[in-house]
Structures are given as structure tokens and as C-alpha cells.
């Protein structure tokens, strides 16, 4: 009789160990899946110039070009048509899931126009709604007019006009 009880107790201990081991494996699997899903969360990307808070308020109309360089720093690009213009260009994009494509959320071009005496004539802050998004990598923008397929020149050659 005691042998049966001891065997029964051993079987109960083994079942308890198996149940604990099974619970540990389940917890490890849930933790691993949670960590994998956390790696798929969204990201934000900032490209170009980052505007310091309150920087534009420090540049009044009539300020010197040197004052602008001190407050804003080196411009992204400079134009020299009809006076000089400093352009500070930035773009913020995000993607919701790690393997998805990026979507442009905000795009800024801050233009500071100077007169012939190198004094600030005008400030402009252009946003995403002010222009078209273009591909920075290929440096191409869509042009207005008719888009032609590769068959159009072939048909023009065959036409009798």
C-alpha cells in the first residue's frame, strides 16, 4: 500500500513539474512574441535643417546677413537671383510599421530674402501645402503637359500626317 502511495506522489510531483515547465514555456513564448512585435512599431525621420525654437522671431526685417547666419546657421542652399536668398530645407516623415514605406508628414522651406545691401527684405515659411512633393533621390519632378507612352512615337512614325 505504501509503495502505491509513494508512486502516486512521485507521479503527482512529475505532473506538477510538467505543468510548471509548460507555464514557463508559454510565458517565454508570449514574451518573445511581444518583443518581436515591439520591433515593428513606427519610426519618425527628420531630414535636413532643424529649426531652433523661436529662431524666426529673432530675425526682424532689416537685420543683417551676418545676424541671420548667427541665429539660423549655414543655409541648406543659397540663390543669387535679384539679391541673395538663403533657403533652409527640412522634411519629416514617418512609417507606422518597420517594413512599410515612409510617408512625408511635414516639409518646410524657410526662405530669407535679402536686398542689395544684404539686409533682410522678407521672410517666407513654405510648407507641404505650398508645393508638390518630389523625389529627392532621382531629382525629378513631374512636368505639366502630356505624358507619352513608349508606343506614342511608334504610332507617330506610322501615321500619314
Tab-separated table of C-alpha atoms in Angstrom:
chain	number	residue	atom	x	y	z
A	1	UNK	CA	0.000	0.000	0.000
A	2	UNK	CA	2.811	2.456	0.851
A	3	UNK	CA	4.518	1.691	-2.446
A	4	UNK	CA	1.363	2.688	-4.298
A	5	UNK	CA	1.107	5.955	-2.359
A	6	UNK	CA	4.781	6.759	-2.981
A	7	UNK	CA	4.374	6.015	-6.698
A	8	UNK	CA	1.268	8.198	-6.737
A	9	UNK	CA	3.119	11.042	-5.002
A	10	UNK	CA	6.006	10.812	-7.489
A	11	UNK	CA	3.572	10.917	-10.401
A	12	UNK	CA	1.891	13.976	-8.871
A	13	UNK	CA	5.294	15.701	-8.498
A	14	UNK	CA	6.154	14.942	-12.127
A	15	UNK	CA	2.812	16.294	-13.267
A	16	UNK	CA	3.433	19.460	-11.224
A	17	UNK	CA	6.895	19.872	-12.752
A	18	UNK	CA	5.496	19.344	-16.230
A	19	UNK	CA	2.764	21.909	-15.566
A	20	UNK	CA	5.305	24.445	-14.300
A	21	UNK	CA	7.592	23.798	-17.257
A	22	UNK	CA	4.662	24.190	-19.649
A	23	UNK	CA	3.708	27.513	-17.991
A	24	UNK	CA	7.324	28.719	-18.217
A	25	UNK	CA	7.486	27.857	-21.928
A	26	UNK	CA	4.184	29.648	-22.543
A	27	UNK	CA	5.442	32.750	-20.713
A	28	UNK	CA	8.704	32.691	-22.703
A	29	UNK	CA	6.773	32.383	-25.994
A	30	UNK	CA	4.482	35.300	-25.122
A	31	UNK	CA	7.488	37.438	-24.122
A	32	UNK	CA	9.292	36.592	-27.368
A	33	UNK	CA	6.238	37.444	-29.499
A	34	UNK	CA	5.781	40.730	-27.605
A	35	UNK	CA	9.414	41.677	-28.177
A	36	UNK	CA	9.132	40.845	-31.884
A	37	UNK	CA	6.008	42.993	-32.262
A	38	UNK	CA	7.651	45.875	-30.383
A	39	UNK	CA	10.339	45.916	-33.085
A	40	UNK	CA	7.647	46.588	-35.697
A	41	UNK	CA	6.430	49.865	-34.203
A	42	UNK	CA	6.555	53.098	-36.177
A	43	UNK	CA	9.517	55.385	-36.668
A	44	UNK	CA	9.938	59.096	-37.393
A	45	UNK	CA	12.681	60.521	-39.598
A	46	UNK	CA	13.974	64.098	-39.710
A	47	UNK	CA	15.991	65.142	-42.753
A	48	UNK	CA	17.665	68.463	-43.367
A	49	UNK	CA	17.589	71.607	-41.253
A	50	UNK	CA	16.057	71.531	-37.771
A	51	UNK	CA	14.605	74.945	-36.922
A	52	UNK	CA	15.544	76.064	-33.399
A	53	UNK	CA	12.514	77.215	-31.374
A	54	UNK	CA	11.986	80.975	-31.626
A	55	UNK	CA	14.680	81.459	-34.280
A	56	UNK	CA	12.466	83.227	-36.840
A	57	UNK	CA	11.285	85.711	-34.200
A	58	UNK	CA	14.918	86.764	-33.669
A	59	UNK	CA	15.266	87.899	-37.300
A	60	UNK	CA	13.447	91.204	-37.894
A	61	UNK	CA	13.060	92.793	-41.316
A	62	UNK	CA	16.200	94.846	-41.919
A	63	UNK	CA	18.533	92.512	-39.985
A	64	UNK	CA	21.983	91.949	-41.443
A	65	UNK	CA	23.057	88.802	-43.255
A	66	UNK	CA	25.600	88.086	-40.510
A	67	UNK	CA	22.860	88.261	-37.890
A	68	UNK	CA	20.861	85.686	-39.856
A	69	UNK	CA	23.877	83.362	-40.040
A	70	UNK	CA	24.400	83.645	-36.278
A	71	UNK	CA	20.770	82.851	-35.462
A	72	UNK	CA	19.946	80.299	-38.169
A	73	UNK	CA	23.329	78.828	-39.059
A	74	UNK	CA	24.522	77.817	-42.513
A	75	UNK	CA	21.681	77.616	-45.072
A	76	UNK	CA	20.867	74.426	-46.974
A	77	UNK	CA	21.317	76.304	-50.247
A	78	UNK	CA	21.726	79.877	-51.488
A	79	UNK	CA	20.226	81.567	-54.551
A	80	UNK	CA	21.611	84.753	-56.068
A	81	UNK	CA	18.826	85.938	-58.356
A	82	UNK	CA	17.797	89.569	-57.797
A	83	UNK	CA	19.593	89.776	-54.455
A	84	UNK	CA	20.505	86.839	-52.297
A	85	UNK	CA	18.179	84.234	-50.761
A	86	UNK	CA	19.010	81.737	-48.012
A	87	UNK	CA	16.992	78.513	-48.062
A	88	UNK	CA	16.711	76.233	-45.022
A	89	UNK	CA	15.105	72.956	-46.112
A	90	UNK	CA	13.734	70.184	-43.900
A	91	UNK	CA	11.463	67.172	-44.199
A	92	UNK	CA	9.831	64.984	-41.561
A	93	UNK	CA	8.457	61.574	-42.471
A	94	UNK	CA	7.208	58.535	-40.615
A	95	UNK	CA	6.307	54.936	-41.148
A	96	UNK	CA	3.803	53.148	-38.983
A	97	UNK	CA	5.314	49.680	-39.280
A	98	UNK	CA	9.015	48.907	-39.706
A	99	UNK	CA	8.738	47.270	-43.127
A	100	UNK	CA	6.315	49.775	-44.716
A	101	UNK	CA	7.223	52.770	-46.909
A	102	UNK	CA	7.802	56.210	-45.408
A	103	UNK	CA	5.096	58.875	-45.664
A	104	UNK	CA	6.019	62.583	-45.705
A	105	UNK	CA	4.279	64.283	-42.774
A	106	UNK	CA	5.822	67.761	-42.910
A	107	UNK	CA	8.064	69.563	-45.349
A	108	UNK	CA	9.443	73.056	-44.727
A	109	UNK	CA	11.408	75.536	-46.785
A	110	UNK	CA	12.306	78.692	-44.912
A	111	UNK	CA	13.384	81.402	-47.352
A	112	UNK	CA	15.102	84.570	-46.172
A	113	UNK	CA	15.281	87.219	-48.911
A	114	UNK	CA	17.965	89.923	-48.829
A	115	UNK	CA	18.192	93.245	-50.662
A	116	UNK	CA	21.278	94.626	-52.413
A	117	UNK	CA	22.674	95.882	-49.066
A	118	UNK	CA	22.474	92.363	-47.566
A	119	UNK	CA	19.618	93.279	-45.237
A	120	UNK	CA	16.579	91.037	-44.677
A	121	UNK	CA	13.850	92.118	-47.068
A	122	UNK	CA	11.318	89.338	-46.476
A	123	UNK	CA	10.856	86.021	-44.619
A	124	UNK	CA	8.869	83.115	-46.012
A	125	UNK	CA	7.982	79.782	-44.424
A	126	UNK	CA	6.731	77.380	-47.093
A	127	UNK	CA	5.097	74.139	-46.027
A	128	UNK	CA	3.875	70.908	-47.539
A	129	UNK	CA	0.668	72.545	-48.793
A	130	UNK	CA	2.650	75.196	-50.712
A	131	UNK	CA	4.341	72.861	-53.146
A	132	UNK	CA	4.471	69.440	-54.667
A	133	UNK	CA	6.371	66.557	-53.169
A	134	UNK	CA	9.172	65.491	-55.450
A	135	UNK	CA	11.634	62.650	-55.362
A	136	UNK	CA	14.869	63.904	-53.767
A	137	UNK	CA	16.773	60.797	-54.829
A	138	UNK	CA	16.181	60.918	-58.584
A	139	UNK	CA	15.886	64.730	-58.545
A	140	UNK	CA	12.939	64.696	-60.913
A	141	UNK	CA	9.627	66.466	-60.698
A	142	UNK	CA	6.529	65.781	-62.742
A	143	UNK	CA	6.131	68.313	-65.548
A	144	UNK	CA	2.918	69.713	-66.839
A	145	UNK	CA	1.817	68.635	-70.254
A	146	UNK	CA	1.146	65.383	-71.978
A	147	UNK	CA	2.797	62.199	-70.765
A	148	UNK	CA	3.703	59.932	-73.636
A	149	UNK	CA	3.940	56.167	-73.518
A	150	UNK	CA	6.595	54.241	-75.376
A	151	UNK	CA	4.071	53.432	-78.147
A	152	UNK	CA	3.259	57.086	-78.983
A	153	UNK	CA	6.431	57.765	-81.035
A	154	UNK	CA	5.886	54.490	-82.884
A	155	UNK	CA	2.336	55.485	-83.856
A	156	UNK	CA	3.557	58.932	-84.933
A	157	UNK	CA	6.048	57.283	-87.270
A	158	UNK	CA	3.322	55.135	-88.797
A	159	UNK	CA	0.794	57.945	-89.226
A	160	UNK	CA	0.450	59.573	-92.659
A	161	UNK	CA	0.138	63.164	-91.422
